[in-house]
Coordinates of C-alpha atoms in Angstrom, one line a residue:
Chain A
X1 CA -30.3 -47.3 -8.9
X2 CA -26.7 -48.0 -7.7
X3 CA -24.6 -45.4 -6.2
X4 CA -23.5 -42.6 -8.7
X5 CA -20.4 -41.0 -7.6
X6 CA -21.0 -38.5 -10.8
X7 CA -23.7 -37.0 -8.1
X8 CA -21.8 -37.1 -4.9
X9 CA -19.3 -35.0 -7.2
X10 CA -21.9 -32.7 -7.9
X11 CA -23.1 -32.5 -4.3
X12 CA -19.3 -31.7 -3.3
X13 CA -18.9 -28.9 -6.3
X14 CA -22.6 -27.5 -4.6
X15 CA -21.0 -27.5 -1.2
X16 CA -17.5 -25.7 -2.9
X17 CA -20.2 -23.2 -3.7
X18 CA -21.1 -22.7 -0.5
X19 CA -17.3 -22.7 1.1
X20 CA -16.5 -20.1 -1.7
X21 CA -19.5 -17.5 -0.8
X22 CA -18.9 -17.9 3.3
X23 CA -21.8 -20.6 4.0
X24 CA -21.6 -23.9 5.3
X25 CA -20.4 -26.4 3.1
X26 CA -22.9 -28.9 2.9
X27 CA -24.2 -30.6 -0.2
X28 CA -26.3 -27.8 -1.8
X29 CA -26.9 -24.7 0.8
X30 CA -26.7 -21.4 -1.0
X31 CA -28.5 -19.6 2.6
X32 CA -28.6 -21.2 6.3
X33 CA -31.5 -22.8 4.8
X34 CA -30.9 -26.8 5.7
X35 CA -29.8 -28.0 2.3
X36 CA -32.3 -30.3 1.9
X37 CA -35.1 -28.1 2.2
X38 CA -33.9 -26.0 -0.3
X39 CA -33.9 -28.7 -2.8
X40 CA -37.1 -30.2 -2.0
X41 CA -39.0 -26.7 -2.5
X42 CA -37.3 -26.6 -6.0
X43 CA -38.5 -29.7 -7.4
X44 CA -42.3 -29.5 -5.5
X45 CA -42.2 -26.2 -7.7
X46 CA -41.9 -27.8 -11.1
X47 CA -43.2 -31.7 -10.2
X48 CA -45.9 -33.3 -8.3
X49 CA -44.9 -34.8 -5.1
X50 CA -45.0 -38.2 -5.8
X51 CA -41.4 -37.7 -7.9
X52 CA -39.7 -38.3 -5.0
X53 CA -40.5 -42.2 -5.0
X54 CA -37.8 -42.6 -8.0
X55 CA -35.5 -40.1 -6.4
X56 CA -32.4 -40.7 -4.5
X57 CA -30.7 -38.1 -2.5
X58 CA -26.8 -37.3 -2.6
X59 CA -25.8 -34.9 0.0
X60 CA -22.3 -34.5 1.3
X61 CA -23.1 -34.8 5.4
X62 CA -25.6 -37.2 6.6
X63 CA -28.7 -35.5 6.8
X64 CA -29.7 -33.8 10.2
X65 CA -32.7 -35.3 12.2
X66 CA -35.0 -32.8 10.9
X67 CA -34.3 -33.5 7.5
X68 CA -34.4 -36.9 8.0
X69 CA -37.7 -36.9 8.4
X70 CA -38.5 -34.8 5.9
X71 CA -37.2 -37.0 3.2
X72 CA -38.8 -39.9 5.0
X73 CA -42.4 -37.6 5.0
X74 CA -41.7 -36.8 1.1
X75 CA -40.6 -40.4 0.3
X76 CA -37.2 -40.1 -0.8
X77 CA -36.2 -43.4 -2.0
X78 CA -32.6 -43.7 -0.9
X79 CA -30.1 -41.5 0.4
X80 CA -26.3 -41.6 -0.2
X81 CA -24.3 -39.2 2.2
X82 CA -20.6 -38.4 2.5
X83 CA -19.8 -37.8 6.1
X84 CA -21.7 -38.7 9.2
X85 CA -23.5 -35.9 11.3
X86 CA -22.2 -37.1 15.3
X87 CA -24.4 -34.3 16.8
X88 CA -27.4 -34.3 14.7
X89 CA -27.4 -36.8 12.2
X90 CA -30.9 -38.7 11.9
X91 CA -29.5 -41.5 9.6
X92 CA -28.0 -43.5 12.3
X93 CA -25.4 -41.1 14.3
X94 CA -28.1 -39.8 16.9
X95 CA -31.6 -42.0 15.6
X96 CA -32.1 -43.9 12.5
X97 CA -34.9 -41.7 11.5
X98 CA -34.7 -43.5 7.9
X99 CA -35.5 -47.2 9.2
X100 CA -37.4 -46.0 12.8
X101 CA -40.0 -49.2 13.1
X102 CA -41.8 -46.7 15.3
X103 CA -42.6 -44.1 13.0
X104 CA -44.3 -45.7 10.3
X105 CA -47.3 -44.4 8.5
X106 CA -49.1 -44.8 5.2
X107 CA -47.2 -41.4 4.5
X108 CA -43.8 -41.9 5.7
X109 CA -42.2 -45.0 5.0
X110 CA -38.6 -46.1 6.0
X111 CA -36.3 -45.3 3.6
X112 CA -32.5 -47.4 2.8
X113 CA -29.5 -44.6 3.2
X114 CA -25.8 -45.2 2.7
X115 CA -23.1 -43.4 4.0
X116 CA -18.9 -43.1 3.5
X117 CA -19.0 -41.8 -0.3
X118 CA -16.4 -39.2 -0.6
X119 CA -16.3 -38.8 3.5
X120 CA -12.7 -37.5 3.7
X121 CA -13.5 -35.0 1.3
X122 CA -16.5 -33.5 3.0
X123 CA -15.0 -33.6 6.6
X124 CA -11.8 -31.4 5.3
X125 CA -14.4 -29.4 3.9
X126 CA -16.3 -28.4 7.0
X127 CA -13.4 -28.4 8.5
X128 CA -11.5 -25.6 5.9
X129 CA -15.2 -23.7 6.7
X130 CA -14.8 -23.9 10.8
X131 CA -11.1 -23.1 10.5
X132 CA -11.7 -19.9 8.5
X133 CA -12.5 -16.7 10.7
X134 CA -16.1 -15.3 11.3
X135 CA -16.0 -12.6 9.0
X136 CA -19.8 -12.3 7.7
X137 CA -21.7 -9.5 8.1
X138 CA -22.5 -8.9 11.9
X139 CA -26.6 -9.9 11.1
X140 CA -26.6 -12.5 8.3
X141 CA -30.9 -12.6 8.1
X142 CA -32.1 -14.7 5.0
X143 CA -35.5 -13.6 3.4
X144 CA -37.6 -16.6 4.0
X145 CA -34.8 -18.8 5.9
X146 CA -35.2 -21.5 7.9
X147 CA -32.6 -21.0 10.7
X148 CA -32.5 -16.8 10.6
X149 CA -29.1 -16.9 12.5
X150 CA -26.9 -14.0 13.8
X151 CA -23.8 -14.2 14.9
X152 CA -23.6 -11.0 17.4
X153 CA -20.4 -11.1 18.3
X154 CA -18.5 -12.9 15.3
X155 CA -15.4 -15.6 17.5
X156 CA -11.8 -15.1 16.3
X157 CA -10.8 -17.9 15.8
X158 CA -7.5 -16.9 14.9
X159 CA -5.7 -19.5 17.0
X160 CA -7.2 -22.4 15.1
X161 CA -5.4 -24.6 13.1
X162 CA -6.6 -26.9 10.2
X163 CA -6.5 -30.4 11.0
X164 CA -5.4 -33.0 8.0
X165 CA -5.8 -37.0 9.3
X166 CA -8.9 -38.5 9.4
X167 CA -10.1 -41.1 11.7
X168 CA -11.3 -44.1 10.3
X169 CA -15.6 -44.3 10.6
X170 CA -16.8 -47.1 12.7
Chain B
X1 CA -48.4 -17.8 44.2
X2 CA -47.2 -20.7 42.2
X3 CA -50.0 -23.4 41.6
X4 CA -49.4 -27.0 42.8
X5 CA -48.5 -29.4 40.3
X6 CA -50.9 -31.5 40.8
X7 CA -53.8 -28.9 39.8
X8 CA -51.9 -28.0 36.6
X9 CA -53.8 -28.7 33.8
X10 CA -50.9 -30.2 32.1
X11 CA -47.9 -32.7 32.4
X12 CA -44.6 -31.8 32.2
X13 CA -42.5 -34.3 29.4
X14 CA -39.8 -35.6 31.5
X15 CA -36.3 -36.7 30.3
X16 CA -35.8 -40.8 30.0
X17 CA -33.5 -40.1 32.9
X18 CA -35.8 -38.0 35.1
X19 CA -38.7 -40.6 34.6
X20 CA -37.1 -43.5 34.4
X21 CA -37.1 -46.6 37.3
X22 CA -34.0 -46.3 39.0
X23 CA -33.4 -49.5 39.0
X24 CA -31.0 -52.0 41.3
X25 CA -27.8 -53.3 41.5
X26 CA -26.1 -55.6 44.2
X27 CA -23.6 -54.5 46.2
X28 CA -21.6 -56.2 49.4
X29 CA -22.3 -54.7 52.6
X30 CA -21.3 -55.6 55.9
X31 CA -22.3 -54.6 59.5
X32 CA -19.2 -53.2 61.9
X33 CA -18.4 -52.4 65.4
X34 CA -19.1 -48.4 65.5
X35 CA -15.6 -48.0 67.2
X36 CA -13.9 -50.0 64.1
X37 CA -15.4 -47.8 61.3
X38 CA -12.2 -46.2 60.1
X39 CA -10.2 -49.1 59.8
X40 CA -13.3 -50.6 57.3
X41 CA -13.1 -47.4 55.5
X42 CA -9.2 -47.6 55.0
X43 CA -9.9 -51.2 53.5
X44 CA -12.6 -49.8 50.8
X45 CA -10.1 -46.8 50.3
X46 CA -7.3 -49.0 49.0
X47 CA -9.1 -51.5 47.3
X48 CA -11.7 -49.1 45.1
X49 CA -10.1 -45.7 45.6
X50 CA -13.0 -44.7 43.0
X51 CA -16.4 -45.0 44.0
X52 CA -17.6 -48.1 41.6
X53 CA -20.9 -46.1 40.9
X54 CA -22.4 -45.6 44.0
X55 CA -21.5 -42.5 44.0
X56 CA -25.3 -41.4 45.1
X57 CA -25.2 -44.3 47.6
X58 CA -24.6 -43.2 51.4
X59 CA -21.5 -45.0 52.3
X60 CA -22.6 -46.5 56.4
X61 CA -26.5 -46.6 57.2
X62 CA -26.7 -46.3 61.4
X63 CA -29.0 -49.3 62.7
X64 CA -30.4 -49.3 66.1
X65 CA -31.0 -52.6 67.2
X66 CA -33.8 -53.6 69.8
X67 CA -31.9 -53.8 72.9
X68 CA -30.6 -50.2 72.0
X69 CA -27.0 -50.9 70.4
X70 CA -26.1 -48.9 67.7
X71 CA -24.3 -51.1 64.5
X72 CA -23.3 -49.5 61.2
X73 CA -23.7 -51.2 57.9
X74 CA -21.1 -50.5 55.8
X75 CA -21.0 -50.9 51.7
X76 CA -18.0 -52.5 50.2
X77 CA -18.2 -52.5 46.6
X78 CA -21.0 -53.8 43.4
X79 CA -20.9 -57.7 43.5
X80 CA -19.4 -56.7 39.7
X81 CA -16.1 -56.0 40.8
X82 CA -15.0 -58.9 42.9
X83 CA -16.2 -62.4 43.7
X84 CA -17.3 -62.9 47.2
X85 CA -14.5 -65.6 48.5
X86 CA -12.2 -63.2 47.4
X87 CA -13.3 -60.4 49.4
X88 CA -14.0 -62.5 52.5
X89 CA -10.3 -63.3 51.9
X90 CA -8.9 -59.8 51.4
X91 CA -11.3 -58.2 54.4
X92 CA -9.7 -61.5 56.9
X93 CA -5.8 -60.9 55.5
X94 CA -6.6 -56.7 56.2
X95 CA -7.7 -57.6 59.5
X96 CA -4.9 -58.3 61.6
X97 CA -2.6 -56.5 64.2
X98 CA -3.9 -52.5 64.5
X99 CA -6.3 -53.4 61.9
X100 CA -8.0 -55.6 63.6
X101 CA -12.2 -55.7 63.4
X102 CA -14.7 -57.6 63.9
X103 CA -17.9 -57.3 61.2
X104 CA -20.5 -59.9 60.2
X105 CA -20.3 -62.1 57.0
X106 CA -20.7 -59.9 53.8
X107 CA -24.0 -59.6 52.7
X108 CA -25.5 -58.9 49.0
X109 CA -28.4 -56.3 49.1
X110 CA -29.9 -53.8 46.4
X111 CA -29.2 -50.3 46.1
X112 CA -30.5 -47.9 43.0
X113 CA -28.2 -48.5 40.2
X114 CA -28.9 -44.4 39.4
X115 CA -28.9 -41.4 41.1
X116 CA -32.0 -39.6 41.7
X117 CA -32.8 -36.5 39.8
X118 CA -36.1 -35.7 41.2
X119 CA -38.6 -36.7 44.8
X120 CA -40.4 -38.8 42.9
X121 CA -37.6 -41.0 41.8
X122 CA -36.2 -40.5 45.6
X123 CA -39.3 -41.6 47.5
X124 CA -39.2 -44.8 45.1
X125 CA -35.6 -45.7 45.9
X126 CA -35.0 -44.6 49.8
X127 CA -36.3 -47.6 51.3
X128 CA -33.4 -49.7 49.7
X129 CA -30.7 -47.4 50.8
X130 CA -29.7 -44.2 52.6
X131 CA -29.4 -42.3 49.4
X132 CA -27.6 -38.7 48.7
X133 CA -30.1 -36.3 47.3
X134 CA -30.1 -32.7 47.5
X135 CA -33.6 -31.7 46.1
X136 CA -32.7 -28.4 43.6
X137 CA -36.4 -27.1 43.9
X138 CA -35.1 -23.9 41.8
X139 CA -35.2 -25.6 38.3
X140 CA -38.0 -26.9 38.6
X141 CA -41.4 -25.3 36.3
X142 CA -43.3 -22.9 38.1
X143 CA -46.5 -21.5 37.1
X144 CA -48.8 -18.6 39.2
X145 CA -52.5 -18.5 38.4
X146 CA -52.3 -16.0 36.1
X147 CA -49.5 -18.1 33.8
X148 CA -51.6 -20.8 33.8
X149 CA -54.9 -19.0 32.6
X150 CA -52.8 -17.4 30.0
X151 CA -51.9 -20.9 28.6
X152 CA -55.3 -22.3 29.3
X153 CA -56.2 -19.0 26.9
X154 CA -54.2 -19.5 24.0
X155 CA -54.5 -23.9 23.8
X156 CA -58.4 -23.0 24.1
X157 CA -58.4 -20.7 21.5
X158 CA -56.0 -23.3 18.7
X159 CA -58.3 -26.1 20.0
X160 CA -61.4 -23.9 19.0
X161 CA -59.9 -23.0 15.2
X162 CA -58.9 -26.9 14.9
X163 CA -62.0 -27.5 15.6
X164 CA -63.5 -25.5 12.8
X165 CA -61.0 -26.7 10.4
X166 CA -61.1 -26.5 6.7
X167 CA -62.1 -29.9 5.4
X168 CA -59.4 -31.2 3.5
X169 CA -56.5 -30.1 5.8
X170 CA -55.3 -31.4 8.8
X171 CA -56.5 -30.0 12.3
X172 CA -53.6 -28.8 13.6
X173 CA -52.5 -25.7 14.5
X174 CA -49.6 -23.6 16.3
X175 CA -48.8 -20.2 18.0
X176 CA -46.0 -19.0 19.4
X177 CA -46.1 -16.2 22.0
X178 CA -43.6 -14.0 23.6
X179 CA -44.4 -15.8 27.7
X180 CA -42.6 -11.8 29.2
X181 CA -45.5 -10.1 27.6
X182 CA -48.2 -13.0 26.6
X183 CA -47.8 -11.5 23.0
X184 CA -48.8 -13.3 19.9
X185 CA -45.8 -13.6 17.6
X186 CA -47.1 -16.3 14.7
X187 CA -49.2 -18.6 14.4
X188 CA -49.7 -21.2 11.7
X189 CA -51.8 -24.3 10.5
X190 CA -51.2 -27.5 8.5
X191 CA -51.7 -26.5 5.1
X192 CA -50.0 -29.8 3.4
X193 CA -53.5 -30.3 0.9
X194 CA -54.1 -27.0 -0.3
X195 CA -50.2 -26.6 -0.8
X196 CA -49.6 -29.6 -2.5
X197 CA -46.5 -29.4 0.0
X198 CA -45.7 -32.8 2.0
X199 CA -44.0 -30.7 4.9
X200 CA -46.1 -27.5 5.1
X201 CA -47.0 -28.7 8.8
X202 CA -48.6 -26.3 11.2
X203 CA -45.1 -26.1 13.5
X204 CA -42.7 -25.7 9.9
X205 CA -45.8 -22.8 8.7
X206 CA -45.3 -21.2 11.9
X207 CA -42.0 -21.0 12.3
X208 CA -41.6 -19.1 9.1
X209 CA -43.9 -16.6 9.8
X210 CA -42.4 -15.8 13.3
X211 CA -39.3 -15.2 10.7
X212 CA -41.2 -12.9 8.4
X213 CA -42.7 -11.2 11.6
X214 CA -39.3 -10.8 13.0
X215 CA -38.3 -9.4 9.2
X216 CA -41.4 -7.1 9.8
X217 CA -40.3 -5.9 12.4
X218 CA -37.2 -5.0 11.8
X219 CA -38.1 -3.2 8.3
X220 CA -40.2 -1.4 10.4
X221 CA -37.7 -0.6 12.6
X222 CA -35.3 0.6 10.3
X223 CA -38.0 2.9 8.8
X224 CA -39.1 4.6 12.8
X225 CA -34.8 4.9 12.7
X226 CA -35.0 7.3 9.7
X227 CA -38.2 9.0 10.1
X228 CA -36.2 10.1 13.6
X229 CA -33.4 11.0 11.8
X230 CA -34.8 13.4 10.2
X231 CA -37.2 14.7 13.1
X232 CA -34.4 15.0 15.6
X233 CA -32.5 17.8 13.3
X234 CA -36.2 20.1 14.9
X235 CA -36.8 18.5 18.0
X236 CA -33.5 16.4 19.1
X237 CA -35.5 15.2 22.2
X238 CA -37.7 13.4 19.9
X239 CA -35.3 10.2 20.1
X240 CA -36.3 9.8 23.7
X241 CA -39.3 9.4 22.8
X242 CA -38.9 6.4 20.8
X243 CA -40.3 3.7 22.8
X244 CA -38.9 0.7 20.0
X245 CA -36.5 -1.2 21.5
X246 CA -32.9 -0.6 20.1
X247 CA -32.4 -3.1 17.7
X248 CA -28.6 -4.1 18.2
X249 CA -30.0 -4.8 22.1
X250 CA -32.6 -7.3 20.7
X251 CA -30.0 -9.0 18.2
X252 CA -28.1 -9.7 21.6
X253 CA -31.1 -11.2 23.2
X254 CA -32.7 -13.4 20.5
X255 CA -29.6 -14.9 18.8
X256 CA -32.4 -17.2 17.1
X257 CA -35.4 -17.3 15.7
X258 CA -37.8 -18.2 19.0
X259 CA -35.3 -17.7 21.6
X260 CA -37.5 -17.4 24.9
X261 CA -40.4 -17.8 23.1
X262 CA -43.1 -20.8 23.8
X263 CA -45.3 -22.5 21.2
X264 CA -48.5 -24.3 21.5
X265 CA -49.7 -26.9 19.5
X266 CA -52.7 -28.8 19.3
X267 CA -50.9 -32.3 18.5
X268 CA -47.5 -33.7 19.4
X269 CA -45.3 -32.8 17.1
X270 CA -43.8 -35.1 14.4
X271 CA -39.5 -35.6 14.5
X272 CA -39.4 -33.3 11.8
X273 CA -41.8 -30.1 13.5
X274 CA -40.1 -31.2 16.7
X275 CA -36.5 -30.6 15.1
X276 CA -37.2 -27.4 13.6
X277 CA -38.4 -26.1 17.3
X278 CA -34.7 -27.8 18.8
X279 CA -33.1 -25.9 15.6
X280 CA -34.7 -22.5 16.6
X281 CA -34.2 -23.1 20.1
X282 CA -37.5 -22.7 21.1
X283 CA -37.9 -21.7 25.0
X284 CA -41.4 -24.3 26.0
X285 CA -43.5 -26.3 24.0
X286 CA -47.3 -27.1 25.1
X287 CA -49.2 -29.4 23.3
X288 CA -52.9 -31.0 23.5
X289 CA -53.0 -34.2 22.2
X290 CA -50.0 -36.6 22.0
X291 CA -49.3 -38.7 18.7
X292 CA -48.4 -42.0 17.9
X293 CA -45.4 -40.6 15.4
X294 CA -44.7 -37.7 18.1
X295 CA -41.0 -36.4 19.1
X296 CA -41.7 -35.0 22.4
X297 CA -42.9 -37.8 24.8
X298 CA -44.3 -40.7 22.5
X299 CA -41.1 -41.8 20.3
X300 CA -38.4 -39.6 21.0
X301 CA -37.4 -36.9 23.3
X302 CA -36.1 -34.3 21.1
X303 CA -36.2 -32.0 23.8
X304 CA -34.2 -33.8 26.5
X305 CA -31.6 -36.0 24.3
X306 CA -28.6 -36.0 25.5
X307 CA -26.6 -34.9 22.6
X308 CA -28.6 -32.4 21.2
X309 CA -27.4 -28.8 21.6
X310 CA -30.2 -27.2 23.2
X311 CA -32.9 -28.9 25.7
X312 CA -36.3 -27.0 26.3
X313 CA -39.2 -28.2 28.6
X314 CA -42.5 -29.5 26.8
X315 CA -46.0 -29.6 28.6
X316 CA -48.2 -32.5 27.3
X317 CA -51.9 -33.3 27.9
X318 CA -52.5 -29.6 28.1
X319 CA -56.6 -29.0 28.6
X320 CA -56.7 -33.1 27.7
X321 CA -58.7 -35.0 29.6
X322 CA -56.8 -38.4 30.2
X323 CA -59.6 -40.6 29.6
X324 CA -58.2 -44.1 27.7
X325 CA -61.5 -43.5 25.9
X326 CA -60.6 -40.5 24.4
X327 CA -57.6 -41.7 23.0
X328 CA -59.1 -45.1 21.6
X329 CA -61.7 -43.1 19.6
X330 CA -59.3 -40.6 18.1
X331 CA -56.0 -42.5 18.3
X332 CA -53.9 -40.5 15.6
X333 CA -54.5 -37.7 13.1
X334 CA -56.2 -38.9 10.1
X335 CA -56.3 -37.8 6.8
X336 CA -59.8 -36.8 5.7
X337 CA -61.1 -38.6 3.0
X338 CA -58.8 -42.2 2.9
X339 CA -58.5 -42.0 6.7
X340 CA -54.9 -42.7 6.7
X341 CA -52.6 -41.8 9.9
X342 CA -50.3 -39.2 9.0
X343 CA -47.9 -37.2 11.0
X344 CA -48.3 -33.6 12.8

């Protein structure tokens, strides 16, 4: 199945979700929870796992080396991100965990990924959330979340100023 | 007193750039009159006022020759930068009046094209060149007796239980413990068959529980906090008493999930397990067995890559004899009944 930029719209409204309540802005995270994982739980809940062979993913920033191989391990059949992931990304910024020769098995086979859909719009988003001042709570602890975060002594980032052109991806 | 590294009963994972072969490049060097050294070393200074990457490369080596005259050899620049005419031409047009010198034809020779990071990578490079290394002995991994019993403990005691396995389910297993107190904080196995859950590894299952132990902990926290409340109105030295840690001082210290903490596994983790340890900035990682799909040695080096944001050390091979035998008989982690490889 082609690209479906009715999803990646969906994705973006999940990740305006996020912005709006004070979490990061990335395709469907409602905790700290990676976004992905989040998802995947939900659907292993209702379907068998084998779904994921005529699913494709649409998530807003490429997805982090972890979840990279997640989807791999689940068999996600293609994934279609917004904006690449420079520090983390495991679709090609830091490894190409999708197409990785080396880590073959029965279980996790590569998987096709495509990124650039609706990349402007997710940067400015993560951007509008890094801009915006630490306010949360002074212990933000998730029942059953992944990365269990606190931010002791919340930054001001007061002096920070939103940024507005975007480089061109290369 | 710290035990040898050689009698560990472990490996440490190295970084690509701690374990790597140095490596050569070629370089022009030329042998100089002692007494005409500084007039050489104006040359270089004008020419290359940066150092061309040899930064880690002693600039003059003494030689002593037989007869008991001292030369000095004297490195111009990587045979990269200039073609050797040339620089016979520049070194013979410097060379006149005051700057007069004598020096013998340039020469090519070898040096390490990196800098080395530890003795081993020194002692394989020296002989090539007079090399600057200062050998920073204080971040290197130490371990007493009594560390490495505790380790030797708790990768015995995982082996043991994966080992005794529930058919159906993966061998593997994980613990992580609190190394400034040898406490247990979580452990988990792979529970991927009887969860019908394609990532319910052992590292993912005992990550979350160190999270709901953590939660634990703090509800039970909060609940020591009131009872003392209410004491404290009879006995107000009671709060003294209270031998809990304050738990504002522990947010401080563990800003994440396993901040300080160490984990042992039974296999090499896969990129996924491996991720998740980076993500909760794990303190040390042992493991027993390596894996083909593994991210902390065999494919990757999650825990030494350069742009990751945190870096932790990872122990391989621990309690694993390193016979090639061992490894050709049980090569990867198989699934039980279809024997198909899968990840850890």
């Amino acid at each position: 199945m082609a690209y479906d930029p009715k999803f990646m719209a969906l994705a973006m409204e999940a990740a305006h979700v996020a912005y709006s309540s004070l979490e990061v802005p990335v395709g469907c995270v409602f905790a700290t929870r990676h976004a992905e994982f989040e998802a995947i739980d939900e659907i292993l809940s209702s379907h068998p796992a084998s779904i994921f062979r005529d699913t494709d993913l649409y998530v807003t920033v490429e997805p982090c080396i972890m979840c990279a191989s997640a989807l791999r391990q689940i068999g996600i059949r293609k994934v279609y991100f917004g904006c690449g992931n420079d520090k983390f990304g495991g679709n090609g910024s830091v490894f190409d965990v999708n197409q990785d020769e080396r880590l073959l098995t029965p279980t996790s086979l590569p998987y096709e990924s495509e990124g650039g859909h609706r990349r402007e719009d997710a940067i400015m988003l993560l951007r509008k959330f890094y801009v915006r001042e630490n306010n949360h709570g002074k212990y933000q602890i998730h029942k059953g979340s992944f990365i269990f975060k606190v931010s002791p002594q919340p930054k001001k980032k007061a002096n920070r100023v939103l940024k507005t052109e975007i480089e061109s991806s290369s | 007193m710290n035990v040898d590294k050689s009698l560990w009963p472990f490996q440490q994972v190295l970084s690509d750039e701690e374990s790597r072969d140095l490596g050569t490049q070629s370089v022009y060097m030329t042998d100089i009159d002692p007494k005409k050294t500084t007039i050489l070393l104006k040359f270089i200074q004008r020419q290359w006022p940066q150092q061309q990457g040899l930064e880690h490369c002693k600039r003059i080596r003494k030689n002593i020759l037989p007869d008991g005259r001292i030369t000095l050899s004297v490195l111009l620049c990587p045979t990269s930068v200039i073609g050797e005419d040339e620089l016979e031409r520049l070194l013979n047009e410097f060379s006149v009046g005051d700057n007069t010198f004598d020096r013998s034809p340039v020469q090519t020779i070898p040096v390490p094209l990196y800098a080395p990071l530890n003795r081993t990578q020194f002692e394989s490079c020296k002989h090539l060149w007079p090399i600057i290394y200062r050998e920073d002995t204080r971040l290197d991994p130490k371990f007493n007796e009594s560390q490495i019993n505790d380790i030797t403990t708790h990768m015995q005691a995982l082996i043991t239980k994966s080992q005794n396995a529930l058919s159906g389910e993966l061998p593997v297993f994980a613990r992580v413990v609190d190394p400034s107190n040898n406490r247990i904080i979580a452990e988990g196995s792979d529970t991927r068959a009887v969860d019908k859950h394609p990532l319910h590894h052992a590292v993912m299952n005992c990550i979350d529980n160190v999270a709901l132990a953590e939660r634990d902990r703090r509800q039970s926290h909060k609940r020591k906090l009131n009872e003392t409340d209410s004491l404290s109105e009879e006995d107000p030295d009671i709060s003294s008493r209270d031998s809990t840690p304050n738990l504002e001082e522990t947010v401080e210290k563990v800003a994440y999930l396993c901040t300080g903490f160490d984990v042992y596994i039974t296999h090499e983790p896969c990129t996924m397990c491996s991720m998740a340890l980076l993500h909760s900035r794990i303190g040390r990682v042992f493991y027993h067995k390596p894996s083909r799909t593994g991210a902390l040695g065999t494919v990757y080096k999650i825990h030494s890559h350069k742009s990751l944001n945190h870096h932790f050390k990872v122990f391989g091979k621990v309690l694993r004899c390193d016979s090639s035998q061992a490894e050709a008989t049980d090569p990867y982690l198989q699934l039980g009944n279809d024997g198909n490889e899968v990840d850890a």
